[in-house]
C-alpha cells in the first residue's frame, strides 16, 4: 500500500512508502546524501581502480620486468660463452690477475675467419705489480690492455671469460689512460690532458684497483 502525504511539520517532503511492515522516509538531508552518493561514488570507484592499477604496475609488473631482464642477461651471457668457447673464471679476494690465453671479446668477433693471437697476463701486488707494454703502431698494445680490463670486469659480473684459464681477484675500480687527445679550448695540450688524467688516477686508485 502506498500513501502520498502532504508536507507535514516534521520536514518530510517526498512520500511515505508503506509496504508490508516496512517503510522509507525522505527529507532534504536524505536527498542531499543520496545525490552525493550518486555523483561521488563513480568517481571514488574510478580513483580506487586507478590506484589499484598503479599499485600493480609499480610493484608486481615492475618486479616481473626486473626478473625477466635479469634472466635475459644471464641467458645472453650463457649463449655467448657457449658459442665462443669461454671458460669459467676463479674470482676471490686475492690480489691476482692471471689470464692464460686471453682474447679480446669484441675484436675476436670482428676478426671472424682471421687469426687472433691469445695472450697471457700475470699481475699481483708482489713482483708482478706493473707491466709496461711497448711496440710499433697497430701492434695490438691497446687491444691487449683493454682485453685484460674487459676480462676482469666480465669475471666480476658472473660471466664466463674469453680465456683458457682465468684467476681474478676482486677489483674495486678500473681506471684507464689509453689514447691521446687535447683540450685546446681550455688551454690544455695533449701532454697536459694525459698528465691530468694520470694524476686523478693516482689520487683515486687503491691497492685493489686495476689501472691500464
Short mmCIF file of C-alpha atoms in Angstrom, two decimals, residues 104 119 131-149 177-179 212:
data_model
loop_
_atom_site.label_atom_id
_atom_site.label_comp_id
_atom_site.label_asym_id
_atom_site.label_seq_id
_atom_site.Cartn_x
_atom_site.Cartn_y
_atom_site.Cartn_z
CA UNK A 104 89.53 -9.58 -26.65
CA UNK A 119 97.90 -13.51 -24.75
CA UNK A 131 103.55 -4.28 -16.92
CA UNK A 132 104.98 -1.87 -19.49
CA UNK A 133 103.71 -2.60 -23.00
CA UNK A 134 105.75 -1.31 -25.92
CA UNK A 135 105.64 -1.87 -29.67
CA UNK A 136 105.02 -0.22 -33.04
CA UNK A 137 101.71 1.30 -34.13
CA UNK A 138 98.88 -1.17 -34.80
CA UNK A 139 100.78 -3.91 -32.95
CA UNK A 140 97.87 -4.59 -30.56
CA UNK A 141 99.03 -2.76 -27.42
CA UNK A 142 95.67 -1.12 -26.73
CA UNK A 143 93.82 -4.32 -27.58
CA UNK A 144 95.91 -6.25 -25.07
CA UNK A 145 95.36 -3.72 -22.29
CA UNK A 146 91.65 -3.38 -22.91
CA UNK A 147 91.08 -7.14 -23.08
CA UNK A 148 92.53 -7.56 -19.59
CA UNK A 149 90.17 -4.91 -18.22
CA UNK A 177 94.55 6.11 -19.61
CA UNK A 178 94.58 5.00 -23.23
CA UNK A 179 94.76 7.16 -26.32
CA UNK A 212 95.54 0.33 -17.64
#
